mmCIF file of C-alpha atoms and ligand atoms in Angstrom:
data_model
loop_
_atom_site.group_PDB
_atom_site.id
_atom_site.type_symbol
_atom_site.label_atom_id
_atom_site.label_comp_id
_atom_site.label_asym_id
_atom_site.label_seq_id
_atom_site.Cartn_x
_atom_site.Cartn_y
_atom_site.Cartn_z
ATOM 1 C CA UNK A 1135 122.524 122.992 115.369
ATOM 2 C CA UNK A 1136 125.959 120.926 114.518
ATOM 3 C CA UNK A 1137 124.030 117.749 116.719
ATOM 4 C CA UNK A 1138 120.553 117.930 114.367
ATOM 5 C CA UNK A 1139 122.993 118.308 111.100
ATOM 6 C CA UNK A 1140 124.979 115.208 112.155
ATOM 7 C CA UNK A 1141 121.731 112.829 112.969
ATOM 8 C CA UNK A 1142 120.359 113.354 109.768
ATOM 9 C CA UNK A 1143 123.009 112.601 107.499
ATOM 10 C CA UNK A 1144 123.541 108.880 109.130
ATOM 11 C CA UNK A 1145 122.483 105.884 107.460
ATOM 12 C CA UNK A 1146 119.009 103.938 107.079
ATOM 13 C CA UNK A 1147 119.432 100.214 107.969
ATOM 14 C CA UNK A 1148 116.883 97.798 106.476
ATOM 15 C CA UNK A 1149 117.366 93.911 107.141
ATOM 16 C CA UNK A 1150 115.919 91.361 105.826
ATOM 17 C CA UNK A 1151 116.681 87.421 105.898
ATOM 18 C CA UNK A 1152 117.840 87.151 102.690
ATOM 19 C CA UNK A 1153 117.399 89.498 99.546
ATOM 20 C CA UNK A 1154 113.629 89.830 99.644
ATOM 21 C CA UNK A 1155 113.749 93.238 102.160
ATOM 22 C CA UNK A 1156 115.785 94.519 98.340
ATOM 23 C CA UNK A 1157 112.228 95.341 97.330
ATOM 24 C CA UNK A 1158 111.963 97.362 99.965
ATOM 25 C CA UNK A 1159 114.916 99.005 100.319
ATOM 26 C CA UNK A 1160 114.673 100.290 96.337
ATOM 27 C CA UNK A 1161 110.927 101.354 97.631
ATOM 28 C CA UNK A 1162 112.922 103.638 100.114
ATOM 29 C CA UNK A 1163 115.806 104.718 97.524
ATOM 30 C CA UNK A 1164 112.939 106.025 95.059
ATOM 31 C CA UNK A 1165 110.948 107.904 97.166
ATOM 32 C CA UNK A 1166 114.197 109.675 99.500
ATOM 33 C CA UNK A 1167 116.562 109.779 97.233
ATOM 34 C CA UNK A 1168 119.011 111.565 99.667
ATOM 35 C CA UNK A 1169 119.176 108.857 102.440
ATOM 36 C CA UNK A 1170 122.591 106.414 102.705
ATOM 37 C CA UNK A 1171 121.013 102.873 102.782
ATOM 38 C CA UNK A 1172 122.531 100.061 104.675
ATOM 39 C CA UNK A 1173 121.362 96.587 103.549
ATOM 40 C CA UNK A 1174 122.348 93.279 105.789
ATOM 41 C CA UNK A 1175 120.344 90.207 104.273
ATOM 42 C CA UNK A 1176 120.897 87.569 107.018
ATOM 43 C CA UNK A 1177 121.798 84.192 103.784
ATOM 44 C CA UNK A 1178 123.334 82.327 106.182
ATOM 45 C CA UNK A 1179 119.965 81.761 107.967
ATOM 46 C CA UNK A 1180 117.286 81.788 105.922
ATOM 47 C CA UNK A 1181 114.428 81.048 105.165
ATOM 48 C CA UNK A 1182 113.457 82.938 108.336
ATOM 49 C CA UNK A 1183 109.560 81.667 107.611
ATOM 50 C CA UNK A 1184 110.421 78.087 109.227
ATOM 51 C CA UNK A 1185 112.179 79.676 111.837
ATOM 52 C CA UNK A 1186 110.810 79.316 115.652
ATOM 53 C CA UNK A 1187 110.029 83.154 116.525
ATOM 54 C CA UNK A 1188 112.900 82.931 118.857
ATOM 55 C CA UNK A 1189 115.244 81.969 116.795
ATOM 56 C CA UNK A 1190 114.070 85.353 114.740
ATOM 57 C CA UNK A 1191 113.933 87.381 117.676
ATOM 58 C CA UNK A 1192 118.096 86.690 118.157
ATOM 59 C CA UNK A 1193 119.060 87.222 115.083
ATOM 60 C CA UNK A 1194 117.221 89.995 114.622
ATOM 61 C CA UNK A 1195 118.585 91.332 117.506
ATOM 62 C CA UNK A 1196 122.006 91.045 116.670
ATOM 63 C CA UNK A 1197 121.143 92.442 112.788
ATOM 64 C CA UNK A 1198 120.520 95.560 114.499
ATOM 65 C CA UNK A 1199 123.540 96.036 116.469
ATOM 66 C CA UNK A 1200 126.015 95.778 113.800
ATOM 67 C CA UNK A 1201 123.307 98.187 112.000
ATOM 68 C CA UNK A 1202 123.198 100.370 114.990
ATOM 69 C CA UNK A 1203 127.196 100.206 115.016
ATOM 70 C CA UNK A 1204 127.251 101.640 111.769
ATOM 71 C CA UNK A 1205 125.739 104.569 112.959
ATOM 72 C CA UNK A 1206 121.899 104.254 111.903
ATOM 73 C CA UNK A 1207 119.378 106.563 112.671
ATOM 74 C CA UNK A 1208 116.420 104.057 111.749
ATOM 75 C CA UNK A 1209 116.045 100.611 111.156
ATOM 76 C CA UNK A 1210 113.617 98.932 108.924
ATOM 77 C CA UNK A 1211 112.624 95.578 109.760
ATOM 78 C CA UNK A 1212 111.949 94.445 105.964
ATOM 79 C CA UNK A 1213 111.032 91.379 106.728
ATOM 80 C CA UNK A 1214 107.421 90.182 107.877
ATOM 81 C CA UNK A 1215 108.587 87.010 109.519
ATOM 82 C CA UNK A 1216 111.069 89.070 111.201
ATOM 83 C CA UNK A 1217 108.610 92.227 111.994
ATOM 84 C CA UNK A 1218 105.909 89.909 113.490
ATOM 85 C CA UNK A 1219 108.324 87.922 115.602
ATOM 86 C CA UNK A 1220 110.826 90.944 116.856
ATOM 87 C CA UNK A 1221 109.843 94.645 116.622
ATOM 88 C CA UNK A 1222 108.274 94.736 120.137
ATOM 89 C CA UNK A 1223 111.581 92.927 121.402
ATOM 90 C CA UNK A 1224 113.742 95.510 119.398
ATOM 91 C CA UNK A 1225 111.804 98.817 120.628
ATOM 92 C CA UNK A 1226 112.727 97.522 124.265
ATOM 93 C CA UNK A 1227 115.741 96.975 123.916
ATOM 94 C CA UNK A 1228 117.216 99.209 122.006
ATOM 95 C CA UNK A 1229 114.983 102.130 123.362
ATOM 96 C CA UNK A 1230 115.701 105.315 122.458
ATOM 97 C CA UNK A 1231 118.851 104.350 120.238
ATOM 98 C CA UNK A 1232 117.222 104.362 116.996
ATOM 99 C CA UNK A 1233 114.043 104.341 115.197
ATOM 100 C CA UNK A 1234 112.227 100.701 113.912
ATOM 101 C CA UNK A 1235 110.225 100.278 111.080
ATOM 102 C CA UNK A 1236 107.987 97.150 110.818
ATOM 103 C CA UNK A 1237 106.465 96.257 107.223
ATOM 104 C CA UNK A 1238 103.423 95.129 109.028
ATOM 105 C CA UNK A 1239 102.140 98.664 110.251
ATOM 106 C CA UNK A 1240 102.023 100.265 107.067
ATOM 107 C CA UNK A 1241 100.008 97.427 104.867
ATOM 108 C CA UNK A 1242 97.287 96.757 107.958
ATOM 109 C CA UNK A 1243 96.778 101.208 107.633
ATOM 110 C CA UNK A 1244 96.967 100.594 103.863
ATOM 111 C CA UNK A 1245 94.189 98.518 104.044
ATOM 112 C CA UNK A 1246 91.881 98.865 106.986
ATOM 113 C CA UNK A 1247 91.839 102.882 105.585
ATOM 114 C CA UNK A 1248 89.902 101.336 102.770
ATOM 115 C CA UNK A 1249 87.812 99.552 104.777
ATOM 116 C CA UNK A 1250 87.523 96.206 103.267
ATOM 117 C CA UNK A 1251 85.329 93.540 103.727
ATOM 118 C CA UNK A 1252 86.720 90.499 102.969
ATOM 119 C CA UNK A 1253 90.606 90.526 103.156
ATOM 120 C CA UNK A 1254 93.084 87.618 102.073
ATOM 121 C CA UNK A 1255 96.742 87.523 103.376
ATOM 122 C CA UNK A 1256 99.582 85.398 102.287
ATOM 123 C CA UNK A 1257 103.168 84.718 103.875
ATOM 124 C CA UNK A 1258 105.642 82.250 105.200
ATOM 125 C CA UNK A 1259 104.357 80.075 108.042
ATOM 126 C CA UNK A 1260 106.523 82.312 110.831
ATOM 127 C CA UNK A 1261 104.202 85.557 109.767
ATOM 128 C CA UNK A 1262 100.826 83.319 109.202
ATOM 129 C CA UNK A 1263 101.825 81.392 112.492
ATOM 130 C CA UNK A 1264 102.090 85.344 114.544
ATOM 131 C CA UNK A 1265 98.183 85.865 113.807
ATOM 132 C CA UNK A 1266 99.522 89.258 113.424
ATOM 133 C CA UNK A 1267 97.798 90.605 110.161
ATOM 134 C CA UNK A 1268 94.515 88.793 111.692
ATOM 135 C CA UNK A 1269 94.854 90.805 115.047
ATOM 136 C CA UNK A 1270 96.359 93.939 113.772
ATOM 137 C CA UNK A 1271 93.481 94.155 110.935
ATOM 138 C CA UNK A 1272 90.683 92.845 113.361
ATOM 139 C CA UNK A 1273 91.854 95.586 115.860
ATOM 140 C CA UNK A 1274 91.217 98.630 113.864
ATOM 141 C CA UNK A 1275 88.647 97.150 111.396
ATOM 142 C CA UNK A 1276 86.313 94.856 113.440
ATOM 143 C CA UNK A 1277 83.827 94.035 110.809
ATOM 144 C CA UNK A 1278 86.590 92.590 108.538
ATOM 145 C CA UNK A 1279 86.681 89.044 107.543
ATOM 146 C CA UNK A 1280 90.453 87.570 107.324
ATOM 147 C CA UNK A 1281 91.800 84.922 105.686
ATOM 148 C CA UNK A 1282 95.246 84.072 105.905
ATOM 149 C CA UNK A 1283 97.103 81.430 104.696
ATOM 150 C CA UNK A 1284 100.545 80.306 104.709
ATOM 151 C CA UNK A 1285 102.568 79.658 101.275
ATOM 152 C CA UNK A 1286 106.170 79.025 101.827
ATOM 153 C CA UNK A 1287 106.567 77.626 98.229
ATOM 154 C CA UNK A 1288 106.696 81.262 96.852
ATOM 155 C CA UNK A 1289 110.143 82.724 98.289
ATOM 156 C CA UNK A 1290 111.868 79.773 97.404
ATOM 157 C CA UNK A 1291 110.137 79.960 93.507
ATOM 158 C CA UNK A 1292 110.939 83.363 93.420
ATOM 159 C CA UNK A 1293 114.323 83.137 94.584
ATOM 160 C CA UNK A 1294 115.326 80.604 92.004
ATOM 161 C CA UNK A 1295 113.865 82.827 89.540
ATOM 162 C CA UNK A 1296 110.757 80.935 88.432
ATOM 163 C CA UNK A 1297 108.223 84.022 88.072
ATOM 164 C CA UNK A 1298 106.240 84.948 85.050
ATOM 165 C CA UNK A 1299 106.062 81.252 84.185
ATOM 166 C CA UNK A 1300 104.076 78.133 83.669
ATOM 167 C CA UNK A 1301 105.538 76.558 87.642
ATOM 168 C CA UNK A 1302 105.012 79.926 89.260
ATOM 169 C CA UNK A 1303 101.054 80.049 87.486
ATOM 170 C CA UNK A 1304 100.110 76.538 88.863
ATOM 171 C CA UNK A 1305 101.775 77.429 92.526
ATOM 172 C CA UNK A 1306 99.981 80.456 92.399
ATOM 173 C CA UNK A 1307 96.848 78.758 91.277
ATOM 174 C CA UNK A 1308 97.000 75.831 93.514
ATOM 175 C CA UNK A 1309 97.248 78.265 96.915
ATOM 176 C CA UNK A 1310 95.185 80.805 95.898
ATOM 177 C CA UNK A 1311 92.412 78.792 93.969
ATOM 178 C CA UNK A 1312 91.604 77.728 97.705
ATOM 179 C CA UNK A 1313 87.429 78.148 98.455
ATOM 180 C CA UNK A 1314 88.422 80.775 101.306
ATOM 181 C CA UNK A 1315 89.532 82.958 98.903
ATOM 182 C CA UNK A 1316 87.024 82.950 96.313
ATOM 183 C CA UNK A 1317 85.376 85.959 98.353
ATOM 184 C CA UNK A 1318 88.567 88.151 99.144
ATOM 185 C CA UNK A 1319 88.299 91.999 97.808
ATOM 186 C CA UNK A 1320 92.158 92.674 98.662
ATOM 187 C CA UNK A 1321 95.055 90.488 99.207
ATOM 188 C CA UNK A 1322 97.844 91.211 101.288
ATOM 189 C CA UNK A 1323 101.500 90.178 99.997
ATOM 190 C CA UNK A 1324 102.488 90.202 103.343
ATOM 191 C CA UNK A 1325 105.866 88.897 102.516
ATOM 192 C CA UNK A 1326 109.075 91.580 101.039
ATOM 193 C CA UNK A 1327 109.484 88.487 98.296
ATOM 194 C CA UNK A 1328 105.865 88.578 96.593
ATOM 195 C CA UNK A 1329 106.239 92.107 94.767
ATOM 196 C CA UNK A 1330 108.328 90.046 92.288
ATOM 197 C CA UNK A 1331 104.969 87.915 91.166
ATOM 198 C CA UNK A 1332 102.162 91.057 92.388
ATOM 199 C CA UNK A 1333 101.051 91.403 88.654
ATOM 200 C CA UNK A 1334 100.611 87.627 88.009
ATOM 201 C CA UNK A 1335 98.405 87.258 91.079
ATOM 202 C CA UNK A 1336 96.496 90.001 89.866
ATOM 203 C CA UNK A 1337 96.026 88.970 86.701
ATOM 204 C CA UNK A 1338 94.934 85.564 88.632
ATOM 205 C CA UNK A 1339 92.205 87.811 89.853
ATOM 206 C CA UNK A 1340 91.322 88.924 86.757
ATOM 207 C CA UNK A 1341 92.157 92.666 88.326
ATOM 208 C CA UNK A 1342 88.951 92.664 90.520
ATOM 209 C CA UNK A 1343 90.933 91.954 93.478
ATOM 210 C CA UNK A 1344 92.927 94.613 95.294
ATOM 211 C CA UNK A 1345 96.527 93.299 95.781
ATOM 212 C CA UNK A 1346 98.867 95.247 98.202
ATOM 213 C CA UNK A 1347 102.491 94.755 99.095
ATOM 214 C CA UNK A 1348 105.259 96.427 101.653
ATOM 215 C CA UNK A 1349 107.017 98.319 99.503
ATOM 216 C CA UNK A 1350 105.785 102.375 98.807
ATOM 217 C CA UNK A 1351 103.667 101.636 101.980
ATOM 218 C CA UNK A 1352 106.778 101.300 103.991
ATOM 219 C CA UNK A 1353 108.762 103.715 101.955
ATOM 220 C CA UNK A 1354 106.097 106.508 102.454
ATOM 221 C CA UNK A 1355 105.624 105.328 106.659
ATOM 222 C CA UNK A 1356 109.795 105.808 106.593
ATOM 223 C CA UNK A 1357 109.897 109.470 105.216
ATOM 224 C CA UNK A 1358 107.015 110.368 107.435
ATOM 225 C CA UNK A 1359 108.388 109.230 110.661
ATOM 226 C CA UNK A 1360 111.726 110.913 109.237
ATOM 227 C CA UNK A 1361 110.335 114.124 108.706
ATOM 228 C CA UNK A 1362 108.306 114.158 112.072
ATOM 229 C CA UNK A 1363 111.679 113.780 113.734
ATOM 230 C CA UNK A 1364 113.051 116.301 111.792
ATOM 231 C CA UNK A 1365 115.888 113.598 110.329
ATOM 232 C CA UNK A 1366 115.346 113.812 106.386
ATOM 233 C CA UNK A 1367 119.193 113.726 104.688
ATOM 234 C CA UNK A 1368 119.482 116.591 102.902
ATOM 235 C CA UNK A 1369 121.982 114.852 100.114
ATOM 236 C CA UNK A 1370 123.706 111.390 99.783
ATOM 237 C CA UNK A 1371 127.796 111.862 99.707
ATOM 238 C CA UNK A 1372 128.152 108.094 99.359
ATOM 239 C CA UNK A 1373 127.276 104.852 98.035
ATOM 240 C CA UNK A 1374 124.959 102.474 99.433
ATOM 241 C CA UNK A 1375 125.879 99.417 100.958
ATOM 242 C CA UNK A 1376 124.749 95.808 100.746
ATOM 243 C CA UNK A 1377 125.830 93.194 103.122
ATOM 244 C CA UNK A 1378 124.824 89.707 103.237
ATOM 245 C CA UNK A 1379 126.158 86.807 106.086
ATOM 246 C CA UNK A 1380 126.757 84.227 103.541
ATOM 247 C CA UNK A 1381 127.788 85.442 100.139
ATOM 248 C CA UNK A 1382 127.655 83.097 97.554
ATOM 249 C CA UNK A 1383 127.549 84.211 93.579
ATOM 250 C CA UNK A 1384 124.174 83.639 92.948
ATOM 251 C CA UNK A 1385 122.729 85.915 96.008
ATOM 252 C CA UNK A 1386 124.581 88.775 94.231
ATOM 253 C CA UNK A 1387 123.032 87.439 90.938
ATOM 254 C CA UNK A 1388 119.459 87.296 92.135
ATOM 255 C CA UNK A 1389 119.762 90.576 93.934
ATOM 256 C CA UNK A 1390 120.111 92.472 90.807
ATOM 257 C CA UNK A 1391 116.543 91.038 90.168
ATOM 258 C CA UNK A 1392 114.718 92.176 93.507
ATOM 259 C CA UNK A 1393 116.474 95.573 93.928
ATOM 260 C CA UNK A 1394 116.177 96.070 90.531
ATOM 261 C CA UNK A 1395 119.434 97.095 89.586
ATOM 262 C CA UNK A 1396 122.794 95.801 89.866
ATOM 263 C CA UNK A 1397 124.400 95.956 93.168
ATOM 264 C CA UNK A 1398 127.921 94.422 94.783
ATOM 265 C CA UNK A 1399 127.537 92.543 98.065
ATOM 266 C CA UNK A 1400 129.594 92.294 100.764
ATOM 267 C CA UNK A 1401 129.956 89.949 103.464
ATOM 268 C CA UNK A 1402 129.878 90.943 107.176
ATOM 269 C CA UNK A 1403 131.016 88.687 109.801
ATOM 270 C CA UNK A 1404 128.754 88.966 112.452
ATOM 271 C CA UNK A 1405 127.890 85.756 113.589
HETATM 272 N N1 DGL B 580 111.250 88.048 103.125
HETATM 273 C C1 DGL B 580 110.729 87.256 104.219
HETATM 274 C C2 DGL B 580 109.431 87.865 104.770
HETATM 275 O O1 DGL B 580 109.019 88.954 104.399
HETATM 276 C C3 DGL B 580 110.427 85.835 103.806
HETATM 277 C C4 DGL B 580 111.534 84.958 103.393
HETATM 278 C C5 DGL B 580 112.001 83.986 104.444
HETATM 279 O O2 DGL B 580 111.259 83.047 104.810
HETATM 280 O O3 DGL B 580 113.095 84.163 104.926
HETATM 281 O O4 DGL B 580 108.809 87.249 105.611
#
């Protein structure tokens, strides 16, 4: 009885390579209230999206050993670069230590359940590069048509805070103005950064397009996997943490803006 109490009052860990998994992780705050959240944004290497899927696959492997060290019951992968390049390596080798969460699961249920025709999806080059929305959506939906493009401008627009704005409207118009998505009924924001700009894109759209992004999708697959292993928190007795590899003023700055309130980062050492 003592051993069930203990596993569910450990921590959540959610990575990301930078800040953009923040959207996530205030997803997961809202809808379980009770769980401890531990944040590590890996700043000192992104953008992840250019990265060589090998390159992900280490860091992300060593992300979730100093998560696992601080006692973690799950880890969520709140990255898509990062999920498409590393979950299978993660369940291997850390099997049966923890739980993963990928973001990618959740948004390919999300929308094959409502069985579109014509679906558009938009990330960094790493996630586009994977196929893995493609295959993932092709698997369960066959008669869906995909189109997926790559659009690394966005995180870095979004990070230096030009959203809601005349340069974030012509970005978005340039990439998405594209003849291959003139037909899309639903657009996946398959990157943790593109929540920030979800309204202007759908205003692009003139609301006729369905636009989805990782965040209650991947808060709601997190408290269902918790409460089929019976590992819900029943209260938080602490603050949540936020650690970053690289701190530097403005990551704490724009951090505010992602997670929505104002949090302190911390660095942790672990390269
Ligand atoms: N947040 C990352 C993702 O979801 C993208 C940012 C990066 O390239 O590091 O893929």
């Amino acid at each position: 009885m003592e051993e069930i109490t203990d596993a569910r009052s450990k921590s959540i860990g959610i990575f990301d390579s930078g800040i953009g998994g923040l959207t996530v992780a205030n997803a997961i705050q809202k809808t379980l209230p009770n769980e401890h959240l531990i944040y590590f944004g890996d700043t000192a290497h992104l953008p992840y999206g250019d990265k060589s899927a090998d390159a992900i696959r280490f860091y992300s492997l060593k992300i979730s050993k100093f998560l696992l060290e601080q006692n973690c019951k799950m880890i969520v992968i709140a990255c898509n670069s990062a999920s498409s390049a590393a979950y299978n390596t993660l369940l291997d080798f850390f099997e049966g230590r923890t739980l993963f969460v990928n973001v990618v699961d959740p948004l390919v249920s999300a929308v094959t359940d409502k069985g579109y025709d014509n679906i558009g999806v938009i990330a960094t080059k790493a996630t586009i590069r994977s196929n893995i929305y493609r295959d993932k959506i092709k698997h369960r939906l066959q008669k869906a048509n995909v189109q997926s493009m790559a659009t690394p401008l966005l995180a870095p627009m979004i990070e230096e805070g030009f959203y809601q704005g005349n340069i974030s409207h012509s970005v978005i118009d340039t990439y998405l103005g594209r003849k291959e998505f003139a037909i899309i009924d639903a657009l996946l924001l398959a990157c943790t950064h593109y929540p920030l700009i979800k309204n202007e894109i759908e205003t692009y759209f003139n609301n006729k397009v369905a636009v989805l992004d990782s965040t209650d999708v991947v808060a709601n697959a997190v408290s269902e996997l918790l409460r089929k292993e019976n590992l819900l928190a029943l209260e938080r007795t602490k603050k949540n943490e936020f650690y970053v590899s690289d701190y530097t003023k403005s990551f704490e700055d724009t951090a505010k803006v992602f997670y929505g309130e104002e949090i302190e980062l911390k660095t942790a050492n672990i390269w």
